[in-house]
């Protein structure tokens, strides 16, 4: 059965470039991002892993542990990392799972046979510090992901986990947010002391509350 938002992220043990990983132990109390790559030594994946490595500090700031996956073996991963480091001018600084037996790809439904029988699509799972799946995105092999967008989504997920707000279209950290419809008008001043605007009764905004 495929995974859905709110499900507990299935645990697994797998070989990775950082040794054997038990996923839940690896996450500990952190958030996590698990992202799959169709195959080693492919151009788009090479740029994606480089882009992700350059943003590790940003993921760390948000207490998010990174974990990549590809269905190739450990030796292949290790030598591919040298190419990534060389061509993307960075150092891959998070583990890559060697999912040769497709165990993790199967568990997370990362192989879409009508797209490609052998390789994973570009799946992204963001997992909260409660081990629940907060976000699932699927990109085709031909389209590299935008890791700045993933950080933006994490900012929204972490904010909305703690405050009764939602983030509007194209929202970025620092911009006004939307007050959750469940909040009654009379409760707004206590909950959002920075003030609010009522554009429509169902569309009320307030400055980002955690700044
Ligand atoms: C790539 O990462 O470049 C790629 C992988 C599989 C199919 C197409 C592109």
Coordinates of N, CA and C and ligand atoms in Angstrom, one line a residue:
X1 N 0.9 -1.2 0.0 CA 0.0 0.0 0.0 C 0.9 1.2 0.0
X2 N 0.5 2.3 -0.8 CA 1.4 3.4 -0.8 C 1.3 4.3 0.4
X3 N 2.3 5.0 0.7 CA 2.4 5.8 1.9 C 1.6 7.1 1.7
X4 N 1.1 7.6 2.7 CA 0.3 8.9 2.7 C 0.8 9.8 3.8
X5 N 0.4 11.1 3.6 CA 0.8 12.1 4.7 C 0.2 11.7 6.0
X6 N 0.9 11.8 7.0 CA 0.5 11.4 8.4 C 0.8 10.0 8.8
X7 N 1.2 9.2 7.8 CA 1.7 7.8 8.1 C 3.0 7.9 8.8
X8 N 3.3 6.9 9.6 CA 4.6 6.8 10.2 C 5.6 6.4 9.1
X9 N 6.7 7.0 9.0 CA 7.7 6.7 8.0 C 8.2 5.3 8.3
X10 N 8.1 4.3 7.4 CA 8.5 3.0 7.7 C 10.0 2.9 8.1
X11 N 10.3 2.2 9.1 CA 11.7 2.0 9.5 C 12.4 1.0 8.6
X12 N 13.7 1.1 8.4 CA 14.5 0.1 7.6 C 15.9 0.2 8.1
X13 N 16.6 -0.9 7.8 CA 18.1 -0.9 8.0 C 18.7 -1.1 6.6
X14 N 19.7 -0.3 6.3 CA 20.2 -0.4 4.9 C 21.7 0.0 5.0
X15 N 22.5 -0.5 4.0 CA 23.9 -0.1 3.8 C 23.9 1.3 3.2
X16 N 24.8 2.1 3.7 CA 24.9 3.5 3.1 C 26.4 3.9 3.1
X17 N 26.7 5.0 2.4 CA 28.1 5.4 2.4 C 28.6 5.8 3.7
X18 N 27.7 5.9 4.7 CA 28.2 6.2 6.1 C 28.0 4.9 7.0
X19 N 28.0 3.8 6.4 CA 27.8 2.5 7.1 C 26.4 2.1 7.2
X20 N 26.1 1.1 8.0 CA 24.7 0.6 8.1 C 23.9 1.6 8.8
X21 N 22.7 1.9 8.3 CA 21.8 2.9 8.9 C 20.5 2.2 9.3
X22 N 20.1 2.4 10.5 CA 18.7 2.2 10.9 C 18.0 3.5 10.9
X23 N 17.0 3.6 10.0 CA 16.5 4.9 9.6 C 16.0 5.7 10.9
X24 N 15.2 5.0 11.7 CA 14.6 5.8 12.8 C 15.7 6.2 13.8
X25 N 16.7 5.3 14.0 CA 17.8 5.7 14.9 C 18.6 6.8 14.3
X26 N 18.8 6.8 13.0 CA 19.5 7.9 12.3 C 18.8 9.2 12.5
X27 N 17.5 9.2 12.4 CA 16.7 10.4 12.5 C 16.8 10.9 14.0
X28 N 16.7 10.0 14.9 CA 16.7 10.4 16.3 C 15.6 11.3 16.6
X29 N 15.8 12.5 17.2 CA 14.8 13.5 17.4 C 14.7 14.5 16.3
X30 N 15.4 14.3 15.3 CA 15.5 15.3 14.2 C 14.3 15.1 13.2
X31 N 14.1 16.1 12.4 CA 13.3 15.9 11.2 C 14.2 15.2 10.1
X32 N 13.6 14.7 9.1 CA 14.4 14.0 8.0 C 13.9 14.4 6.6
X33 N 14.9 14.2 5.7 CA 14.5 14.3 4.3 C 15.1 13.1 3.6
X34 N 14.3 12.3 3.0 CA 14.8 11.1 2.3 C 14.4 11.3 0.8
X35 N 15.5 11.3 0.0 CA 15.2 11.5 -1.4 C 15.9 10.5 -2.3
X36 N 15.2 10.1 -3.3 CA 15.8 9.0 -4.2 C 16.3 9.6 -5.5
X37 N 17.3 8.9 -6.0 CA 17.9 9.2 -7.3 C 17.8 8.0 -8.2
X38 N 17.5 8.2 -9.5 CA 17.3 7.1 -10.4 C 18.5 6.2 -10.5
X39 N 19.7 6.7 -10.6 CA 20.9 5.9 -10.8 C 22.2 6.7 -10.6
X40 N 23.3 6.0 -10.2 CA 24.6 6.7 -10.1 C 25.1 7.1 -11.5
X41 N 26.0 8.0 -11.5 CA 26.7 8.4 -12.8 C 25.7 8.9 -13.8
X42 N 24.7 9.6 -13.3 CA 23.7 10.2 -14.3 C 23.8 11.7 -14.1
X43 N 23.6 12.5 -15.1 CA 23.9 13.9 -15.0 C 23.0 14.7 -14.1
X44 N 21.7 14.5 -14.1 CA 20.8 15.3 -13.3 C 21.1 15.0 -11.8
X45 N 21.2 13.7 -11.5 CA 21.5 13.3 -10.1 C 22.8 13.9 -9.6
X46 N 23.8 13.9 -10.5 CA 25.1 14.5 -10.1 C 24.9 15.9 -9.6
X47 N 24.1 16.7 -10.4 CA 23.9 18.1 -10.0 C 23.0 18.2 -8.8
X48 N 22.0 17.3 -8.6 CA 21.2 17.4 -7.5 C 21.9 17.1 -6.2
X49 N 22.8 16.1 -6.2 CA 23.5 15.8 -4.9 C 24.5 16.9 -4.6
X50 N 25.0 17.5 -5.6 CA 25.9 18.6 -5.4 C 25.1 19.8 -4.8
X51 N 23.9 20.1 -5.3 CA 23.1 21.2 -4.8 C 22.7 20.9 -3.4
X52 N 22.3 19.6 -3.1 CA 21.9 19.3 -1.7 C 23.1 19.4 -0.8
X53 N 24.3 19.0 -1.2 CA 25.4 19.1 -0.3 C 25.7 20.5 0.1
X54 N 25.6 21.4 -0.9 CA 25.9 22.8 -0.6 C 24.9 23.4 0.4
X55 N 23.7 22.8 0.5 CA 22.7 23.4 1.4 C 22.7 22.6 2.8
X56 N 23.6 21.8 3.0 CA 23.6 21.0 4.3 C 23.5 21.9 5.5
X57 N 24.2 23.0 5.5 CA 24.1 23.9 6.7 C 22.7 24.4 6.9
X58 N 22.0 24.6 5.8 CA 20.6 25.1 5.9 C 19.7 24.0 6.5
X59 N 19.9 22.8 6.0 CA 19.1 21.7 6.6 C 19.5 21.5 8.0
X60 N 20.8 21.6 8.4 CA 21.2 21.5 9.8 C 20.5 22.5 10.7
X61 N 20.4 23.8 10.1 CA 19.8 24.9 10.9 C 18.4 24.5 11.3
X62 N 17.7 23.8 10.4 CA 16.3 23.4 10.6 C 16.2 22.1 11.3
X63 N 17.3 21.5 11.7 CA 17.3 20.2 12.4 C 16.8 19.1 11.6
X64 N 17.2 19.1 10.3 CA 16.7 18.1 9.3 C 17.9 17.3 8.9
X65 N 17.8 16.0 9.1 CA 18.9 15.1 8.6 C 18.6 14.6 7.2
X66 N 19.6 14.7 6.4 CA 19.5 14.3 5.0 C 19.9 12.9 4.7
X67 N 19.2 12.2 3.8 CA 19.5 10.9 3.5 C 19.1 10.6 2.0
X68 N 20.1 10.3 1.2 CA 19.8 10.1 -0.3 C 19.7 8.6 -0.5
X69 N 19.2 8.2 -1.7 CA 19.1 6.8 -2.0 C 19.3 6.6 -3.5
X70 N 20.0 5.6 -3.9 CA 20.0 5.2 -5.3 C 20.2 3.6 -5.3
X71 N 19.7 3.0 -6.4 CA 19.6 1.6 -6.4 C 20.9 0.9 -6.8
X72 N 22.0 1.7 -6.9 CA 23.3 1.1 -7.2 C 24.0 0.8 -5.9
X73 N 25.2 0.1 -6.1 CA 25.9 -0.5 -4.9 C 26.8 0.5 -4.3
X74 N 27.3 0.1 -3.1 CA 28.1 1.0 -2.3 C 29.4 1.5 -3.0
X75 N 30.1 0.5 -3.7 CA 31.4 0.9 -4.4 C 31.1 1.9 -5.5
X76 N 30.0 1.7 -6.2 CA 29.6 2.7 -7.2 C 29.3 4.0 -6.6
X77 N 28.6 4.0 -5.5 CA 28.3 5.3 -4.8 C 29.6 6.0 -4.5
X78 N 30.5 5.3 -3.9 CA 31.7 5.9 -3.3 C 32.5 6.6 -4.4
X79 N 32.6 5.9 -5.6 CA 33.4 6.5 -6.6 C 32.6 7.6 -7.3
X80 N 31.3 7.5 -7.4 CA 30.5 8.5 -8.0 C 30.6 9.8 -7.1
X81 N 30.7 9.7 -5.8 CA 30.8 10.8 -4.9 C 32.0 11.6 -5.3
X82 N 33.1 11.0 -5.7 CA 34.3 11.7 -6.1 C 34.0 12.6 -7.3
X83 N 33.3 12.1 -8.2 CA 32.9 12.9 -9.4 C 32.0 14.0 -9.0
X84 N 31.0 13.8 -8.1 CA 30.1 14.8 -7.7 C 30.9 16.0 -7.0
X85 N 31.8 15.6 -6.1 CA 32.7 16.6 -5.4 C 33.5 17.4 -6.4
X86 N 34.0 16.7 -7.4 CA 34.9 17.4 -8.4 C 34.1 18.3 -9.3
X87 N 33.0 17.8 -9.8 CA 32.3 18.6 -10.8 C 31.4 19.6 -10.2
X88 N 30.9 19.4 -9.0 CA 29.9 20.3 -8.4 C 30.6 21.2 -7.3
X89 N 31.9 21.0 -7.2 CA 32.7 21.9 -6.3 C 32.2 21.9 -4.9
X90 N 32.0 20.7 -4.4 CA 31.4 20.6 -3.0 C 31.9 19.3 -2.4
X91 N 31.5 18.9 -1.2 CA 31.7 17.6 -0.6 C 30.4 17.0 -0.2
X92 N 30.1 15.9 -0.7 CA 28.9 15.2 -0.3 C 29.0 14.9 1.2
X93 N 28.1 15.4 1.9 CA 28.2 15.4 3.4 C 27.1 14.8 4.1
X94 N 26.4 13.9 3.4 CA 25.3 13.1 4.0 C 25.3 11.7 3.4
X95 N 24.7 10.7 4.0 CA 24.8 9.4 3.5 C 23.9 9.1 2.3
X96 N 24.4 8.2 1.4 CA 23.6 7.7 0.3 C 23.4 6.2 0.5
X97 N 22.1 5.8 0.5 CA 21.8 4.4 0.7 C 22.1 3.7 -0.6
X98 N 22.7 2.5 -0.4 CA 22.9 1.6 -1.6 C 21.8 0.6 -1.6
X99 N 20.8 0.8 -2.4 CA 19.5 0.0 -2.3 C 19.5 -1.0 -3.5
X100 N 20.5 -1.8 -3.5 CA 20.7 -2.7 -4.7 C 19.5 -3.7 -4.7
X101 N 19.0 -4.1 -3.5 CA 17.9 -5.1 -3.5 C 16.5 -4.4 -3.6
X102 N 16.5 -3.1 -3.8 CA 15.3 -2.3 -3.9 C 14.4 -2.4 -2.7
X103 N 15.0 -2.8 -1.5 CA 14.1 -3.0 -0.3 C 13.5 -1.6 0.1
X104 N 14.4 -0.6 0.2 CA 13.8 0.7 0.7 C 13.0 1.4 -0.4
X105 N 13.4 1.2 -1.7 CA 12.6 1.8 -2.8 C 11.2 1.2 -2.8
X106 N 11.2 -0.1 -2.5 CA 9.9 -0.8 -2.5 C 9.0 -0.3 -1.4
X107 N 9.6 -0.2 -0.2 CA 8.9 0.2 1.0 C 8.3 1.6 0.8
X108 N 9.1 2.5 0.1 CA 8.6 3.9 -0.1 C 8.0 4.1 -1.4
X109 N 7.8 3.0 -2.2 CA 7.1 3.1 -3.5 C 7.8 4.1 -4.4
X110 N 9.1 4.0 -4.5 CA 9.9 4.9 -5.3 C 10.1 4.4 -6.7
X111 N 9.7 3.2 -7.0 CA 9.8 2.7 -8.4 C 8.4 2.7 -9.0
X112 N 8.3 3.4 -10.1 CA 7.0 3.5 -10.7 C 7.2 2.8 -12.1
X113 N 6.8 1.5 -12.1 CA 7.1 0.7 -13.3 C 6.7 1.3 -14.6
X114 N 5.6 2.0 -14.6 CA 5.1 2.6 -15.9 C 6.0 3.7 -16.4
X115 N 6.8 4.2 -15.4 CA 7.8 5.3 -15.8 C 9.1 4.6 -16.1
X116 N 9.6 3.7 -15.2 CA 10.8 3.0 -15.5 C 10.8 1.8 -14.5
X117 N 11.1 0.6 -15.1 CA 11.0 -0.6 -14.2 C 12.2 -0.8 -13.3
X118 N 13.3 -0.2 -13.7 CA 14.6 -0.5 -13.0 C 15.0 0.6 -12.0
X119 N 14.7 1.8 -12.3 CA 15.2 2.9 -11.6 C 14.1 3.6 -10.8
X120 N 14.5 4.3 -9.7 CA 13.5 5.0 -8.9 C 13.2 6.3 -9.7
X121 N 12.0 6.8 -9.4 CA 11.7 8.2 -9.8 C 12.4 9.1 -8.7
X122 N 12.2 10.4 -8.9 CA 12.8 11.3 -7.9 C 11.8 11.6 -6.8
X123 N 11.8 10.8 -5.8 CA 10.9 10.9 -4.6 C 11.5 11.8 -3.6
X124 N 10.6 12.5 -2.9 CA 11.1 13.2 -1.7 C 10.1 13.0 -0.6
X125 N 10.6 12.6 0.6 CA 9.8 12.4 1.8 C 10.4 13.3 2.8
X126 N 9.5 14.2 3.4 CA 10.0 14.9 4.6 C 9.3 14.4 5.8
X127 N 10.0 14.1 6.8 CA 9.5 13.4 7.9 C 9.7 14.2 9.2
X128 N 8.7 14.4 10.0 CA 8.7 15.2 11.2 C 9.5 14.5 12.3
X129 N 9.7 15.3 13.4 CA 10.5 14.7 14.5 C 9.6 13.7 15.3
X130 N 8.3 13.6 14.8 CA 7.4 12.5 15.4 C 7.4 11.3 14.5
X131 N 8.3 11.3 13.5 CA 8.5 10.2 12.5 C 7.3 10.0 11.5
X132 N 6.4 11.1 11.5 CA 5.3 11.0 10.6 C 5.7 11.7 9.3
X133 N 5.2 11.2 8.2 CA 5.4 11.8 6.9 C 4.7 13.1 6.7
X134 N 5.4 14.1 6.5 CA 4.8 15.5 6.4 C 4.6 15.9 5.0
X135 N 5.4 15.4 4.1 CA 5.3 15.8 2.7 C 5.9 14.7 1.8
X136 N 5.2 14.5 0.6 CA 5.7 13.6 -0.4 C 5.6 14.3 -1.7
X137 N 6.7 14.3 -2.4 CA 6.7 14.9 -3.8 C 7.4 13.9 -4.7
X138 N 6.9 13.8 -5.9 CA 7.4 12.9 -6.9 C 7.7 13.6 -8.2
X139 N 9.0 13.6 -8.6 CA 9.4 14.2 -9.8 C 9.8 13.1 -10.8
X140 N 9.7 13.4 -12.1 CA 10.2 12.4 -13.0 C 11.7 12.4 -13.1
X141 N 12.3 11.4 -13.6 CA 13.8 11.3 -13.7 C 14.4 12.5 -14.5
X142 N 13.6 13.0 -15.4 CA 14.1 14.0 -16.3 C 14.2 15.4 -15.7
X143 N 13.6 15.6 -14.5 CA 13.5 16.9 -13.9 C 14.2 17.0 -12.6
X144 N 15.3 17.7 -12.5 CA 16.0 17.9 -11.2 C 15.2 18.7 -10.2
X145 N 15.3 18.3 -9.0 CA 14.5 19.0 -7.9 C 15.1 20.4 -7.5
X146 N 14.3 21.2 -6.9 CA 14.7 22.5 -6.4 C 14.9 22.4 -4.9
X147 N 16.1 22.4 -4.4 CA 16.4 22.1 -3.0 C 16.1 23.4 -2.2
X148 N 16.1 24.6 -2.8 CA 15.6 25.8 -2.1 C 14.1 25.7 -1.8
X149 N 13.4 25.1 -2.8 CA 12.0 24.9 -2.5 C 11.7 23.9 -1.4
X150 N 12.6 22.9 -1.3 CA 12.4 21.9 -0.2 C 12.7 22.6 1.2
X151 N 13.6 23.5 1.2 CA 13.9 24.3 2.5 C 12.7 25.2 2.8
X152 N 12.1 25.8 1.7 CA 11.0 26.6 1.9 C 9.8 25.9 2.5
X153 N 9.6 24.7 2.0 CA 8.5 23.8 2.5 C 8.8 23.4 3.9
X154 N 10.0 23.1 4.2 CA 10.3 22.7 5.6 C 10.1 23.9 6.5
X155 N 10.4 25.1 6.1 CA 10.1 26.3 6.9 C 8.6 26.4 7.2
X156 N 7.8 26.1 6.2 CA 6.3 26.2 6.4 C 5.9 25.0 7.3
X157 N 6.4 23.8 7.1 CA 6.0 22.7 7.9 C 6.3 22.9 9.4
X158 N 7.5 23.4 9.6 CA 7.9 23.6 11.0 C 7.1 24.7 11.7
X159 N 6.8 25.8 10.9 CA 6.1 26.9 11.4 C 4.6 26.4 11.8
X160 N 4.0 25.8 10.8 CA 2.6 25.4 11.0 C 2.4 24.3 12.0
X161 N 3.5 23.6 12.3 CA 3.4 22.5 13.3 C 3.3 23.2 14.7
X162 N 3.7 24.4 14.8 CA 3.8 25.1 16.1 C 2.8 26.2 16.3
X163 N 2.2 26.7 15.3 CA 1.3 27.8 15.3 C 0.1 27.5 14.5
X164 N -1.1 28.1 14.9 CA -2.3 27.9 14.1 C -2.4 28.8 12.9
X165 N -1.4 28.5 12.0 CA -1.3 29.3 10.8 C -1.1 28.4 9.6
X166 N -1.3 28.9 8.4 CA -0.9 28.2 7.2 C -0.1 29.2 6.3
X167 N 0.6 28.8 5.3 CA 1.4 29.7 4.5 C 0.8 29.8 3.1
X168 N 0.7 31.1 2.7 CA 0.0 31.3 1.4 C 0.9 30.9 0.2
X169 N 0.4 31.1 -1.0 CA 1.1 30.8 -2.2 C 2.4 31.5 -2.2
X170 N 3.5 30.8 -2.6 CA 4.8 31.4 -2.8 C 5.4 32.0 -1.5
X171 N 4.8 31.7 -0.4 CA 5.3 32.3 0.9 C 6.8 32.0 1.1
X172 N 7.5 32.9 1.6 CA 8.9 32.7 2.1 C 9.0 33.1 3.5
X173 N 10.0 32.5 4.2 CA 10.3 32.8 5.6 C 10.3 34.3 5.7
X174 N 9.6 34.8 6.7 CA 9.6 36.3 7.0 C 8.4 37.0 6.5
X175 N 7.6 36.3 5.6 CA 6.4 37.0 5.1 C 5.2 36.7 5.9
X176 N 4.2 37.5 5.7 CA 2.9 37.3 6.5 C 2.4 35.9 6.2
X177 N 1.6 35.4 7.1 CA 1.0 34.0 7.0 C -0.5 34.2 7.2
X178 N -1.2 33.1 6.9 CA -2.6 33.1 7.0 C -3.0 32.5 8.3
X179 N -4.0 33.1 9.0 CA -4.5 32.5 10.2 C -5.5 31.4 9.9
X180 N -5.3 30.3 10.7 CA -6.1 29.1 10.4 C -7.6 29.4 10.5
X181 N -8.4 28.8 9.6 CA -9.8 29.1 9.7 C -10.5 28.7 11.0
X182 N -9.9 27.8 11.7 CA -10.5 27.3 13.0 C -10.4 28.4 14.1
X183 N -9.5 29.3 13.9 CA -9.3 30.4 15.0 C -10.4 31.4 14.9
X184 N -11.1 31.6 16.0 CA -12.2 32.6 16.0 C -11.6 34.0 16.1
X185 N -12.3 34.9 15.5 CA -11.9 36.3 15.5 C -11.5 36.8 16.9
X186 N -12.4 36.5 17.9 CA -12.1 37.0 19.2 C -10.9 36.4 19.8
X187 N -10.4 35.3 19.3 CA -9.2 34.7 19.9 C -7.9 35.2 19.2
X188 N -8.0 35.9 18.2 CA -6.8 36.4 17.4 C -5.9 37.2 18.2
X189 N -6.4 38.3 18.9 CA -5.4 39.2 19.6 C -4.5 38.5 20.5
X190 N -5.1 37.5 21.3 CA -4.2 36.8 22.3 C -3.2 35.9 21.6
X191 N -3.7 35.3 20.5 CA -2.8 34.3 19.8 C -1.8 35.0 18.9
X192 N -2.2 36.1 18.3 CA -1.3 36.8 17.3 C -1.2 38.2 17.7
X193 N -0.4 38.5 18.8 CA -0.3 39.9 19.3 C 0.3 40.9 18.4
X194 N 1.0 40.4 17.3 CA 1.6 41.3 16.3 C 0.5 42.0 15.4
X195 N -0.7 41.6 15.6 CA -1.8 42.2 14.8 C -2.2 41.3 13.6
X196 N -3.3 41.7 13.0 CA -3.8 40.9 11.9 C -4.6 41.8 10.9
X197 N -4.7 41.3 9.7 CA -5.6 42.0 8.7 C -6.7 41.0 8.3
X198 N -7.9 41.6 8.2 CA -9.0 40.7 7.7 C -9.3 41.2 6.3
X199 N -8.9 40.4 5.3 CA -9.1 40.7 3.9 C -10.5 40.3 3.5
X200 N -10.9 39.1 4.0 CA -12.2 38.6 3.9 C -12.4 37.8 5.2
X201 N -13.6 37.5 5.6 CA -13.8 36.8 6.9 C -13.0 35.5 7.0
X202 N -12.8 34.9 5.8 CA -12.1 33.6 5.8 C -10.6 33.8 5.4
X203 N -10.2 35.0 5.2 CA -8.8 35.3 4.7 C -8.2 36.3 5.6
X204 N -7.5 35.9 6.7 CA -7.0 36.8 7.7 C -5.5 36.5 7.8
X205 N -4.7 37.6 7.7 CA -3.3 37.4 7.7 C -2.6 38.0 9.0
X206 N -1.4 37.5 9.3 CA -0.7 38.1 10.5 C 0.8 38.0 10.2
X207 N 1.6 38.8 10.8 CA 3.0 38.6 10.6 C 3.5 37.3 11.1
X208 N 4.5 36.7 10.5 CA 5.0 35.4 10.9 C 5.2 35.4 12.4
X209 N 4.5 34.5 13.1 CA 4.5 34.6 14.6 C 5.8 34.2 15.3
X210 N 6.7 33.5 14.7 CA 7.9 33.0 15.5 C 9.1 33.9 15.2
X211 N 8.9 35.1 14.7 CA 10.1 36.0 14.5 C 10.1 37.1 15.5
Ligands
LIG1 C1 19.8 11.9 -14.6 O1 20.0 11.8 -13.4 O2 20.5 12.6 -15.3 C2 18.8 11.0 -15.2 C3 18.6 9.7 -14.7 C4 17.7 8.9 -15.3 C5 17.0 9.3 -16.5 C6 17.3 10.6 -17.0 C7 18.2 11.4 -16.4

